[in-house]
Short mmCIF file of C-alpha atoms in Angstrom, two decimals:
data_model
loop_
_atom_site.label_atom_id
_atom_site.label_comp_id
_atom_site.label_asym_id
_atom_site.label_seq_id
_atom_site.Cartn_x
_atom_site.Cartn_y
_atom_site.Cartn_z
CA MET A 233 -0.03 -0.03 -0.02
CA ALA A 234 2.83 2.40 0.89
CA ASP A 235 4.23 2.01 -2.63
CA GLU A 236 0.87 2.69 -4.33
CA LYS A 237 0.43 5.77 -2.21
CA ALA A 238 3.95 7.07 -2.83
CA ALA A 239 3.39 6.73 -6.51
CA GLY A 240 0.21 8.65 -6.30
CA GLN A 241 -1.92 5.70 -7.39
CA MET A 242 -5.46 5.57 -6.16
CA LEU A 243 -6.71 2.50 -4.16
CA HIS A 244 -10.47 3.03 -4.50
CA PRO A 245 -13.49 1.54 -6.25
CA VAL A 246 -13.23 4.37 -8.82
CA ARG A 247 -9.89 2.94 -9.97
CA HIS A 248 -11.28 -0.67 -10.16
CA ALA A 249 -14.30 0.55 -12.10
CA ASN A 250 -11.85 1.64 -14.77
CA ASP A 251 -9.37 -1.22 -14.50
CA THR A 252 -11.71 -4.20 -13.82
CA PRO A 253 -15.24 -2.91 -14.60
CA ASP A 254 -16.93 -6.30 -14.82
CA LYS A 255 -15.43 -7.79 -11.64
CA PRO A 256 -17.87 -8.26 -8.80
CA ALA A 257 -17.54 -5.59 -6.12
CA TYR A 258 -20.03 -7.46 -3.94
CA ILE A 259 -22.45 -10.45 -4.12
CA MET A 260 -25.47 -10.90 -1.88
CA ALA A 261 -24.99 -14.43 -0.73
CA ALA A 262 -28.69 -15.37 -0.29
CA THR A 263 -29.76 -14.30 -3.77
CA GLY A 264 -26.62 -14.26 -5.75
CA GLU A 265 -27.24 -10.66 -6.80
CA THR A 266 -23.94 -9.31 -8.08
CA VAL A 267 -22.88 -5.71 -8.39
CA THR A 268 -19.77 -5.08 -10.51
CA TYR A 269 -17.27 -2.32 -9.90
CA ALA A 270 -18.63 -0.41 -12.91
CA GLU A 271 -22.11 -0.64 -11.50
CA LEU A 272 -21.02 0.30 -8.02
CA ASP A 273 -19.22 3.36 -9.26
CA ALA A 274 -22.08 4.56 -11.37
CA ARG A 275 -24.63 4.07 -8.58
CA ALA A 276 -22.29 5.78 -6.06
CA ASN A 277 -22.00 8.65 -8.48
CA GLN A 278 -25.77 8.94 -8.78
CA GLY A 279 -26.19 8.68 -5.05
CA ALA A 280 -23.64 11.38 -4.49
CA ARG A 281 -25.41 13.74 -6.91
CA LEU A 282 -28.70 12.98 -5.15
CA LEU A 283 -27.25 13.71 -1.74
CA ARG A 284 -25.72 16.95 -3.03
CA SER A 285 -29.04 17.96 -4.42
CA LEU A 286 -30.55 17.56 -0.99
CA GLY A 287 -28.04 20.15 0.35
CA LEU A 288 -25.54 17.77 1.97
CA GLY A 289 -21.94 18.86 1.82
CA HIS A 290 -18.65 18.76 3.61
CA GLY A 291 -19.06 17.92 7.31
CA ASP A 292 -22.83 17.48 7.21
CA GLY A 293 -24.50 14.46 8.74
CA LEU A 294 -26.25 11.54 6.93
CA ALA A 295 -28.03 8.68 8.80
CA VAL A 296 -28.31 5.21 7.33
CA MET A 297 -30.60 2.75 9.12
CA MET A 298 -30.66 -0.48 7.15
CA ASP A 299 -30.43 -4.24 7.39
CA ASN A 300 -27.91 -5.95 5.04
CA SER A 301 -29.56 -4.57 1.90
CA PRO A 302 -27.87 -4.74 -1.46
CA ARG A 303 -27.94 -0.90 -1.38
CA PHE A 304 -25.87 -0.55 1.76
CA LEU A 305 -22.35 -0.55 0.32
CA GLU A 306 -23.28 1.61 -2.68
CA LEU A 307 -24.63 4.13 -0.25
CA MET A 308 -21.45 4.13 1.75
CA TRP A 309 -19.40 4.94 -1.37
CA ALA A 310 -21.87 7.57 -2.43
CA ALA A 311 -21.60 9.31 0.93
CA GLU A 312 -17.80 8.84 1.03
CA ARG A 313 -17.23 10.97 -2.05
CA ILE A 314 -19.11 14.12 -0.86
CA GLY A 315 -17.34 14.60 2.43
CA VAL A 316 -20.23 13.90 4.85
CA TYR A 317 -20.18 12.15 8.16
CA CYS A 318 -22.28 9.06 7.70
CA SER A 319 -23.79 7.55 10.94
CA CYS A 320 -24.85 3.90 10.53
CA LEU A 321 -27.64 3.00 12.92
CA SER A 322 -28.42 -0.51 14.12
CA SER A 323 -31.45 -1.94 12.34
CA LYS A 324 -32.50 -3.22 15.81
CA LEU A 325 -32.92 0.18 17.37
CA SER A 326 -36.32 1.47 18.63
CA ALA A 327 -37.69 4.66 17.15
CA GLU A 328 -36.70 6.62 20.21
CA GLU A 329 -33.14 5.37 20.12
CA ALA A 330 -32.80 6.10 16.39
CA ASP A 331 -34.27 9.59 16.91
CA TYR A 332 -31.59 10.31 19.54
CA ILE A 333 -28.71 9.39 17.27
CA ILE A 334 -30.14 11.19 14.28
CA ARG A 335 -30.42 14.38 16.30
CA ASP A 336 -27.11 13.99 18.10
CA GLY A 337 -25.37 13.40 14.74
CA ASP A 338 -26.93 16.43 13.14
CA CYS A 339 -28.20 14.19 10.39
CA ARG A 340 -30.22 16.13 7.80
CA VAL A 341 -31.15 12.98 5.74
CA LEU A 342 -32.16 9.51 6.72
CA ILE A 343 -32.02 6.55 4.38
CA ALA A 344 -33.71 3.43 5.73
CA SER A 345 -34.48 0.04 4.31
CA ARG A 346 -37.83 -1.72 4.07
CA GLY A 347 -36.28 -4.45 6.11
CA ILE A 348 -36.20 -2.51 9.38
CA GLY A 349 -39.92 -3.00 9.68
CA ALA A 350 -42.45 -1.05 11.80
CA VAL A 351 -39.72 1.18 13.25
CA ALA A 352 -39.38 2.99 10.00
CA GLU A 353 -43.02 4.20 10.27
CA GLN A 354 -42.73 4.83 13.97
CA ILE A 355 -39.81 7.26 13.59
CA VAL A 356 -41.53 9.57 10.97
CA PRO A 357 -43.36 11.80 13.40
CA LEU A 358 -40.20 12.11 15.51
CA ILE A 359 -38.06 13.38 12.66
CA ASP A 360 -40.53 15.26 10.54
CA ASP A 361 -37.98 17.87 9.55
CA VAL A 362 -35.36 15.23 8.27
CA ARG A 363 -35.62 14.25 4.66
CA ARG A 364 -36.36 10.51 4.41
CA PHE A 365 -35.67 7.89 1.73
CA MET A 366 -36.15 4.13 1.68
CA VAL A 367 -34.57 1.30 -0.25
CA ASP A 368 -36.09 -2.12 -1.19
CA GLY A 369 -39.63 -0.61 -1.19
CA ILE A 370 -41.29 2.20 0.74
CA VAL A 371 -43.79 2.96 3.48
CA ASP A 372 -45.65 6.16 4.30
CA GLY A 373 -43.40 9.04 5.05
CA TYR A 374 -40.55 7.96 2.72
CA ASP A 375 -39.49 8.49 -0.88
CA ALA A 376 -38.03 5.67 -3.00
CA TYR A 377 -34.30 6.03 -2.98
CA GLU A 378 -33.75 3.97 -6.13
CA ALA A 379 -36.09 6.07 -8.21
CA ALA A 380 -34.48 9.30 -6.92
CA ARG A 381 -31.01 7.87 -7.51
CA ASP A 382 -31.81 6.72 -11.06
CA ALA A 383 -32.93 10.13 -12.01
CA GLU A 384 -29.40 11.39 -11.53
CA ASP A 385 -26.44 11.24 -13.98
CA GLY A 386 -24.00 8.38 -13.28
CA ALA A 387 -20.94 10.47 -14.34
CA PRO A 388 -18.44 11.37 -11.61
CA ILE A 389 -19.08 14.54 -9.72
CA ASP A 390 -16.56 17.29 -10.42
CA ASP A 391 -15.23 17.82 -6.92
CA PRO A 392 -15.23 14.59 -4.95
CA VAL A 393 -13.93 14.85 -1.33
CA SER A 394 -13.47 12.10 1.16
CA GLY A 395 -16.05 11.75 4.01
CA ALA A 396 -16.00 9.63 7.07
CA ILE A 397 -18.11 7.09 9.00
CA MET A 398 -19.20 8.27 12.50
CA LEU A 399 -20.32 5.23 14.49
CA TYR A 400 -21.75 5.44 17.95
CA SER A 401 -20.31 4.20 21.22
CA SER A 402 -21.61 4.65 24.78
CA GLY A 403 -21.74 8.00 26.58
CA THR A 404 -21.19 8.86 30.21
CA THR A 405 -25.00 9.02 30.79
CA GLY A 406 -25.59 5.68 28.99
CA LYS A 407 -26.71 7.36 25.82
CA PRO A 408 -24.58 6.55 22.78
CA LYS A 409 -21.93 8.94 21.60
CA GLY A 410 -20.47 9.34 18.10
CA VAL A 411 -16.86 8.60 17.59
CA ARG A 412 -15.72 11.45 15.37
CA PHE A 413 -12.51 11.76 13.42
CA PRO A 414 -11.29 14.81 11.49
CA LEU A 415 -12.06 14.56 7.84
CA SER A 416 -9.13 13.67 5.57
CA GLU A 417 -7.30 16.47 3.82
CA GLU A 418 -5.69 14.14 1.31
CA PRO A 419 -6.74 14.12 -2.36
CA PHE A 420 -9.83 12.07 -3.08
CA GLY A 421 -9.02 8.34 -3.39
CA MET A 422 -5.81 8.68 -1.49
CA ASN A 423 -7.45 8.42 1.95
CA ILE A 424 -6.64 4.72 2.14
CA SER A 425 -7.97 2.84 5.13
CA PRO A 426 -5.26 1.49 7.55
CA LEU A 427 -7.17 -1.85 7.37
CA VAL A 428 -5.85 -2.23 3.80
CA MET A 429 -2.30 -2.31 4.94
CA LEU A 430 -3.13 -4.37 8.03
CA GLY A 431 -5.11 -6.81 5.90
CA GLN A 432 -2.23 -7.17 3.50
CA GLY A 433 0.31 -7.77 6.28
CA LEU A 434 -1.74 -9.98 8.53
CA TYR A 435 -4.16 -11.84 6.40
CA GLY A 436 -2.77 -11.80 2.88
CA PHE A 437 -5.23 -9.24 1.36
CA ASN A 438 -5.00 -9.06 -2.38
CA PRO A 439 -7.18 -8.07 -5.38
CA ASP A 440 -8.15 -11.69 -5.98
CA MET A 441 -9.60 -12.22 -2.46
CA ILE A 442 -13.20 -13.13 -1.82
CA TYR A 443 -14.29 -11.96 1.61
CA LEU A 444 -17.27 -13.18 3.52
CA SER A 445 -19.08 -10.61 5.70
CA PRO A 446 -21.54 -12.56 7.92
CA ALA A 447 -22.48 -9.77 10.41
CA PRO A 448 -24.59 -6.64 10.13
CA LEU A 449 -22.92 -3.95 8.10
CA TYR A 450 -23.94 -1.28 10.52
CA HIS A 451 -21.18 -2.49 12.89
CA ALA A 452 -17.81 -0.95 12.67
CA ALA A 453 -15.74 -4.03 11.82
CA PRO A 454 -17.93 -5.62 9.07
CA LEU A 455 -18.38 -2.23 7.43
CA ARG A 456 -14.77 -1.09 7.58
CA TRP A 457 -13.26 -4.40 6.56
CA SER A 458 -15.74 -4.70 3.59
CA MET A 459 -14.85 -1.29 2.38
CA ALA A 460 -11.12 -2.00 2.86
CA VAL A 461 -11.56 -5.09 0.60
CA GLN A 462 -13.18 -2.89 -2.05
CA GLN A 463 -10.47 -0.34 -1.84
CA LEU A 464 -8.09 -3.04 -2.87
CA GLY A 465 -10.34 -4.42 -5.55
CA GLY A 466 -11.46 -7.72 -4.01
CA THR A 467 -15.01 -9.11 -3.86
CA VAL A 468 -17.26 -8.99 -0.82
CA VAL A 469 -19.90 -11.62 -0.21
CA VAL A 470 -22.63 -10.28 2.04
CA MET A 471 -24.83 -12.55 4.12
CA ASP A 472 -28.25 -11.04 4.89
CA ARG A 473 -28.06 -12.63 8.35
CA PHE A 474 -25.89 -15.18 9.99
CA ASP A 475 -26.77 -18.87 9.93
CA ALA A 476 -24.09 -21.33 11.02
CA GLU A 477 -24.71 -24.01 8.36
CA GLN A 478 -25.40 -21.40 5.65
CA ALA A 479 -22.07 -19.74 6.39
CA LEU A 480 -20.35 -23.01 5.63
CA ALA A 481 -22.37 -23.43 2.53
CA ASP A 482 -21.57 -19.94 1.39
CA ILE A 483 -17.80 -20.52 1.98
CA GLU A 484 -18.00 -23.49 -0.33
CA ARG A 485 -20.37 -21.98 -2.92
CA TYR A 486 -18.41 -18.67 -3.41
CA ARG A 487 -14.91 -20.11 -2.72
CA ILE A 488 -14.43 -17.70 0.10
CA THR A 489 -10.75 -16.95 0.88
CA HIS A 490 -11.15 -14.55 3.83
CA ALA A 491 -13.77 -14.09 6.47
CA GLN A 492 -14.26 -12.24 9.81
CA PHE A 493 -16.38 -13.69 12.64
CA VAL A 494 -17.28 -13.12 16.24
CA PRO A 495 -16.89 -15.82 18.90
CA THR A 496 -20.60 -16.43 18.96
CA HIS A 497 -20.47 -17.46 15.34
CA PHE A 498 -17.76 -19.93 16.05
CA ILE A 499 -19.82 -21.42 18.95
CA ARG A 500 -22.83 -21.85 16.71
CA ILE A 501 -20.77 -23.39 13.96
CA LEU A 502 -19.14 -25.80 16.37
CA LYS A 503 -22.54 -26.88 17.68
CA LEU A 504 -23.51 -28.18 14.27
CA PRO A 505 -23.51 -31.99 14.02
CA GLU A 506 -20.18 -33.48 12.93
CA ASP A 507 -21.70 -34.85 9.72
CA VAL A 508 -23.01 -31.42 8.79
CA ARG A 509 -19.70 -29.68 9.36
CA ALA A 510 -17.90 -32.37 7.31
CA ARG A 511 -20.34 -31.78 4.45
CA TYR A 512 -18.87 -28.55 3.25
CA ASP A 513 -15.48 -27.82 1.65
CA MET A 514 -13.46 -25.26 3.56
CA SER A 515 -10.29 -25.62 1.52
CA SER A 516 -10.62 -22.21 -0.15
CA LEU A 517 -10.03 -20.42 3.14
CA THR A 518 -6.67 -18.75 3.51
CA ALA A 519 -7.39 -16.50 6.50
CA THR A 520 -10.16 -15.90 9.02
CA TRP A 521 -10.07 -13.59 12.06
CA HIS A 522 -12.32 -12.66 14.95
CA ALA A 523 -12.80 -9.74 17.35
CA ALA A 524 -15.62 -7.92 19.19
CA ALA A 525 -15.65 -10.13 22.24
CA PRO A 526 -13.43 -12.48 24.15
CA CYS A 527 -13.30 -15.94 22.61
CA PRO A 528 -13.34 -18.91 25.08
CA ILE A 529 -10.04 -20.73 24.80
CA PRO A 530 -11.68 -24.11 24.06
CA VAL A 531 -13.74 -22.62 21.29
CA LYS A 532 -10.73 -21.03 19.58
CA GLN A 533 -8.70 -24.15 19.99
CA ALA A 534 -11.41 -26.22 18.34
CA MET A 535 -11.57 -23.84 15.43
CA ILE A 536 -7.80 -23.99 14.86
CA ASP A 537 -7.94 -27.77 15.16
CA TRP A 538 -10.61 -27.82 12.37
CA TRP A 539 -9.54 -25.01 10.09
CA GLY A 540 -5.81 -24.99 10.77
CA PRO A 541 -3.55 -22.12 11.72
CA ILE A 542 -5.53 -19.53 9.82
CA VAL A 543 -7.78 -18.41 12.75
CA HIS A 544 -6.40 -15.05 13.86
CA GLU A 545 -7.56 -12.42 16.20
CA TYR A 546 -7.35 -8.69 16.84
CA TYR A 547 -8.28 -6.21 19.60
CA ALA A 548 -9.27 -2.69 18.74
CA GLY A 549 -12.10 -0.21 19.05
CA THR A 550 -14.27 2.11 17.01
CA GLU A 551 -11.99 4.89 18.21
CA GLY A 552 -9.10 3.51 16.10
CA ASN A 553 -6.46 4.52 18.72
CA GLY A 554 -4.68 1.12 18.63
CA PHE A 555 -4.65 -2.24 16.95
CA CYS A 556 -3.40 -5.39 18.71
CA ALA A 557 -3.25 -8.60 16.63
CA ILE A 558 -2.24 -12.23 17.14
CA SER A 559 -1.81 -15.03 14.57
CA ALA A 560 -3.07 -18.58 15.26
CA THR A 561 0.55 -19.69 15.73
CA GLU A 562 1.29 -17.01 18.18
CA TRP A 563 -1.94 -17.70 20.08
CA LEU A 564 -1.00 -21.30 20.53
CA ALA A 565 2.07 -20.12 22.44
CA HIS A 566 0.21 -17.26 24.28
CA LYS A 567 -3.35 -18.67 24.82
CA GLY A 568 -5.77 -16.04 25.91
CA SER A 569 -3.85 -13.06 24.49
CA VAL A 570 -5.39 -10.67 22.04
CA GLY A 571 -1.99 -9.89 20.55
CA ARG A 572 0.68 -7.24 20.27
CA ASN A 573 0.05 -3.60 19.30
CA LEU A 574 0.90 -3.02 15.68
CA THR A 575 -0.02 0.60 15.21
CA THR A 576 0.68 2.36 18.49
CA VAL A 577 2.37 1.63 21.86
CA THR A 578 0.56 -0.12 24.65
CA LYS A 579 0.89 1.15 28.18
CA ILE A 580 -0.52 -0.43 31.31
CA CYS A 581 -1.17 2.07 34.13
CA ASP A 582 -2.31 2.08 37.68
CA GLU A 583 -5.20 4.24 38.97
CA ASP A 584 -2.85 7.22 39.26
CA GLY A 585 -1.72 6.88 35.68
CA ASN A 586 1.73 5.50 36.44
CA GLU A 587 3.10 2.80 34.09
CA LEU A 588 3.18 -0.69 35.48
CA PRO A 589 5.77 -3.49 34.84
CA ALA A 590 5.00 -6.61 32.85
CA ARG A 591 2.32 -8.92 34.21
CA SER A 592 0.76 -6.16 36.36
CA GLU A 593 -2.95 -5.52 35.81
CA GLY A 594 -4.10 -2.02 35.11
CA ALA A 595 -5.82 0.24 32.65
CA ILE A 596 -4.85 -0.21 29.02
CA PHE A 597 -3.68 2.89 27.18
CA PHE A 598 -2.48 3.39 23.64
CA ALA A 599 0.22 6.01 22.96
CA GLY A 600 0.57 7.69 19.49
CA GLY A 601 -2.91 6.86 18.22
CA ASN A 602 -5.31 8.72 15.91
CA GLU A 603 -6.99 11.85 17.08
CA PHE A 604 -10.67 11.37 17.91
CA SER A 605 -13.42 12.80 19.92
CA TYR A 606 -16.81 11.78 21.23
CA HIS A 607 -19.30 13.97 19.38
CA ASN A 608 -21.07 16.50 21.75
CA ASP A 609 -19.34 14.89 24.78
CA PRO A 610 -16.14 16.78 25.78
CA GLU A 611 -16.15 15.23 29.20
CA LYS A 612 -16.04 11.63 27.78
CA THR A 613 -13.36 12.72 25.32
CA GLU A 614 -11.23 14.12 28.09
CA ALA A 615 -11.82 11.09 30.31
CA ALA A 616 -10.40 8.81 27.65
CA LYS A 617 -7.03 10.62 27.76
CA HIS A 618 -4.00 10.12 29.93
CA ARG A 619 -1.95 13.14 31.14
CA GLU A 620 0.65 12.13 28.60
CA GLY A 621 -1.91 12.34 25.84
CA TRP A 622 -2.44 8.53 25.56
CA THR A 623 -5.92 7.30 25.07
CA THR A 624 -7.99 4.40 26.48
CA LEU A 625 -10.99 2.26 25.51
CA GLY A 626 -11.55 1.85 29.26
CA ASP A 627 -10.38 -1.79 29.35
CA ILE A 628 -8.38 -3.48 32.06
CA GLY A 629 -5.63 -6.00 31.38
CA TRP A 630 -1.95 -6.79 31.51
CA MET A 631 0.95 -7.38 29.20
CA ASP A 632 3.64 -9.93 29.28
CA GLU A 633 7.37 -9.41 28.74
CA ASP A 634 7.02 -9.94 24.97
CA GLY A 635 4.34 -7.28 24.63
CA TYR A 636 1.38 -9.55 24.32
CA VAL A 637 -1.84 -8.01 25.78
CA TYR A 638 -4.33 -9.97 27.90
CA LEU A 639 -7.80 -8.55 28.76
CA THR A 640 -9.04 -9.19 32.29
CA ASP A 641 -12.07 -6.91 32.41
CA ARG A 642 -14.25 -4.83 30.05
CA LYS A 643 -15.00 -1.17 29.96
CA SER A 644 -17.37 -0.02 32.65
CA PHE A 645 -19.09 -3.41 32.89
CA MET A 646 -20.11 -3.10 29.22
CA ILE A 647 -21.97 -6.31 28.26
CA ILE A 648 -20.91 -8.01 25.08
CA SER A 649 -23.65 -10.40 23.89
CA GLY A 650 -23.06 -12.13 20.50
CA GLY A 651 -20.41 -9.59 19.63
CA VAL A 652 -22.76 -6.67 20.28
CA ASN A 653 -21.82 -4.00 22.81
CA ILE A 654 -24.61 -3.26 25.28
CA TYR A 655 -24.37 -0.49 27.80
CA PRO A 656 -26.18 -1.03 31.18
CA ALA A 657 -26.65 2.59 32.17
CA GLU A 658 -29.15 3.14 29.36
CA ILE A 659 -31.23 0.15 30.43
CA GLU A 660 -31.00 1.05 34.15
CA SER A 661 -32.17 4.58 33.39
CA LEU A 662 -35.30 3.25 31.79
CA LEU A 663 -36.17 0.44 34.29
CA VAL A 664 -35.72 2.70 37.32
CA THR A 665 -38.53 4.93 35.99
CA HIS A 666 -41.08 2.17 36.44
CA PRO A 667 -43.15 2.75 39.56
CA ALA A 668 -42.66 -0.79 40.92
CA VAL A 669 -38.87 -0.46 40.89
CA ALA A 670 -36.96 0.97 43.83
CA ASP A 671 -33.49 0.34 42.54
CA VAL A 672 -31.89 -1.52 39.60
CA ALA A 673 -28.58 -2.76 38.44
CA VAL A 674 -28.01 -4.24 34.92
CA ILE A 675 -25.05 -6.62 34.48
CA GLY A 676 -23.86 -9.20 32.08
CA ALA A 677 -23.98 -12.85 33.15
CA PRO A 678 -22.31 -15.81 31.48
CA HIS A 679 -24.16 -17.35 28.56
CA GLU A 680 -22.83 -20.40 26.78
CA GLU A 681 -23.72 -19.30 23.23
CA MET A 682 -23.89 -15.49 23.34
CA GLY A 683 -20.96 -14.98 25.64
CA GLU A 684 -23.07 -12.83 28.00
CA GLU A 685 -26.73 -12.19 28.60
CA VAL A 686 -28.34 -9.07 29.93
CA VAL A 687 -29.61 -9.50 33.57
CA ALA A 688 -31.60 -6.90 35.40
CA VAL A 689 -31.30 -7.14 39.16
CA ILE A 690 -34.32 -5.39 40.71
CA GLN A 691 -35.00 -4.04 44.19
CA PRO A 692 -38.89 -3.94 44.17
CA ALA A 693 -40.67 -0.92 45.59
CA ASP A 694 -43.06 -3.30 47.33
CA PRO A 695 -41.11 -6.15 48.96
CA ALA A 696 -44.31 -8.28 48.94
CA ALA A 697 -44.90 -7.86 45.18
CA ASP A 698 -45.48 -10.96 43.06
CA ARG A 699 -42.02 -11.30 41.54
CA ASP A 700 -42.99 -13.53 38.61
CA ALA A 701 -45.65 -11.06 37.56
CA LEU A 702 -43.31 -8.09 38.09
CA ALA A 703 -40.55 -9.73 35.92
CA ALA A 704 -42.99 -10.22 33.12
CA GLU A 705 -44.25 -6.64 33.42
CA LEU A 706 -40.72 -5.17 33.37
CA SER A 707 -39.85 -7.29 30.36
CA THR A 708 -42.84 -5.90 28.53
CA PHE A 709 -41.90 -2.38 29.57
CA ALA A 710 -38.40 -2.78 28.41
CA ARG A 711 -39.39 -4.15 25.02
CA ALA A 712 -41.68 -1.14 24.43
CA HIS A 713 -38.71 1.28 24.73
CA LEU A 714 -35.58 -0.52 23.86
CA SER A 715 -34.29 -2.59 20.93
CA HIS A 716 -34.54 -6.36 21.67
CA VAL A 717 -30.83 -6.90 22.02
CA LYS A 718 -30.81 -4.57 25.00
CA CYS A 719 -33.82 -6.04 26.77
CA PRO A 720 -32.99 -8.15 29.79
CA ARG A 721 -33.14 -11.89 29.07
CA ARG A 722 -33.43 -12.45 32.77
CA VAL A 723 -34.93 -10.46 35.69
CA ASP A 724 -33.73 -11.31 39.22
CA PHE A 725 -34.59 -9.65 42.51
CA ARG A 726 -32.81 -8.55 45.76
CA ASP A 727 -34.31 -7.10 48.78
CA GLN A 728 -31.48 -4.47 48.72
CA LEU A 729 -28.83 -3.70 46.24
CA PRO A 730 -25.26 -3.11 47.60
CA ARG A 731 -24.58 0.57 47.74
CA THR A 732 -22.26 2.75 49.86
CA GLU A 733 -23.55 5.49 52.16
CA THR A 734 -22.83 7.95 49.40
CA GLY A 735 -25.06 5.97 46.91
CA LYS A 736 -22.30 4.25 44.85
CA LEU A 737 -23.45 0.95 43.54
CA TYR A 738 -20.99 -1.99 44.16
CA LYS A 739 -21.87 -3.51 40.74
CA ARG A 740 -18.77 -5.75 40.80
CA LEU A 741 -20.19 -7.58 43.75
CA LEU A 742 -23.40 -8.39 41.91
CA ARG A 743 -21.51 -9.36 38.76
CA ASP A 744 -19.19 -11.66 40.59
CA GLU A 745 -22.14 -13.57 41.94
CA TYR A 746 -23.00 -14.66 38.36
CA TRP A 747 -19.43 -15.25 37.27
CA VAL A 748 -18.08 -17.12 40.28
CA ASN A 749 -19.04 -20.54 38.95
CA THR A 750 -17.42 -19.75 35.68
CA LYS A 751 -14.26 -18.71 37.37
CA GLU A 752 -14.19 -21.77 39.59
CA THR A 753 -14.44 -24.17 36.62
CA ALA A 754 -12.14 -22.21 34.24
#
């Protein structure tokens, strides 16, 4: 990549539309629908012209709330060439949650997909001043995106400028916060994703690769890796949703060479009967990798035993301030590690910010990382910084003498269920408003398949209340206001939650009750 850049050569779908116009840029796995680089470029140009006609320009906000539609990646490349900040919203959000992000991200246009269901209609009265389009069909309150796009010229716009993706993480109040990077000042097409170089060095990325994306594209990793593949000129195969056996079938059908998973995917694949797993040809795979959540050691060992030493891992965040990676071979010698830092320098610090020696547990900081901020939250931005200017994702861990990092805790008791980050404060803030709740703590408890499940620990306002009936009532209440992935899968009760005299909740004590059996058997 460095040589390409030094020579002033573009790594971008625009280049591949000229050099390899008939090559598939992406394929929808379920239907086989194929979009070539020439088609992707033309549609992205049309989309860019449409967005410009709506008044969007450099630094403005665009919201995309879609399932894995065939239009997702073309929209990303349309937005990318007019310099906007594109916020990708989970297709599982409630209308209230989506409204918050659209407002917080200063988004002037929303593009949704028919696949997000009733939420698309529910959000209309909340964002009446936001221009709305829909792909794959329409409902009341939306214009058809494809029709509006097709009315535009497919020729390149005269002044393309690189935009950026602004994805949302958690805020100090439990509300999500956008991770914002400065827009690139490099010439259009020269803003090459760091994942291109990392992919080349770690996983053998090349223009002939065929990459399977089994996860929702609104997540940071699936979206950014898919776009990195397309910068290089490879082919992305997009699953509309993950199914364990279908993933194996797609690997065989499309001769997949590269794929990224989360540990939950591995668990579900390994639970398939032996004869089902043996039915499919995995020989095309040259590299797979996983991230997003800790992978149980036995699960990863089983995947390496099956697929060979091609199962790699990395540890990073949406903030892009560091990137630790470990190969399968390295992992076998350092089981449990998430790897060594390849892009910045890892620092382990005590509570006072002092550096700690090897094998000492503390806060993980990265020195020399990208500049970023949490949109509209200067306090959270400042809290992520060390006095030396290093930054943290809030995780706790330790580092061995060889620089391999091991995670021992997760940021602020964030729950990671099936690779999805869930923040308890938002759920607690809702449940405590219910009149039957005196106090509440939301924690993650171990779950064999999902990694963790959301548990609400409730102190009832009436100690004599029927707890089964109250649990059902609170579950219904949560589902009415939150996306289903955030809703507690389990509601437990305590006569009193452990708090100090100053009101601080000892959440660790509660969490340890659920994890003690796991620790004892580990």
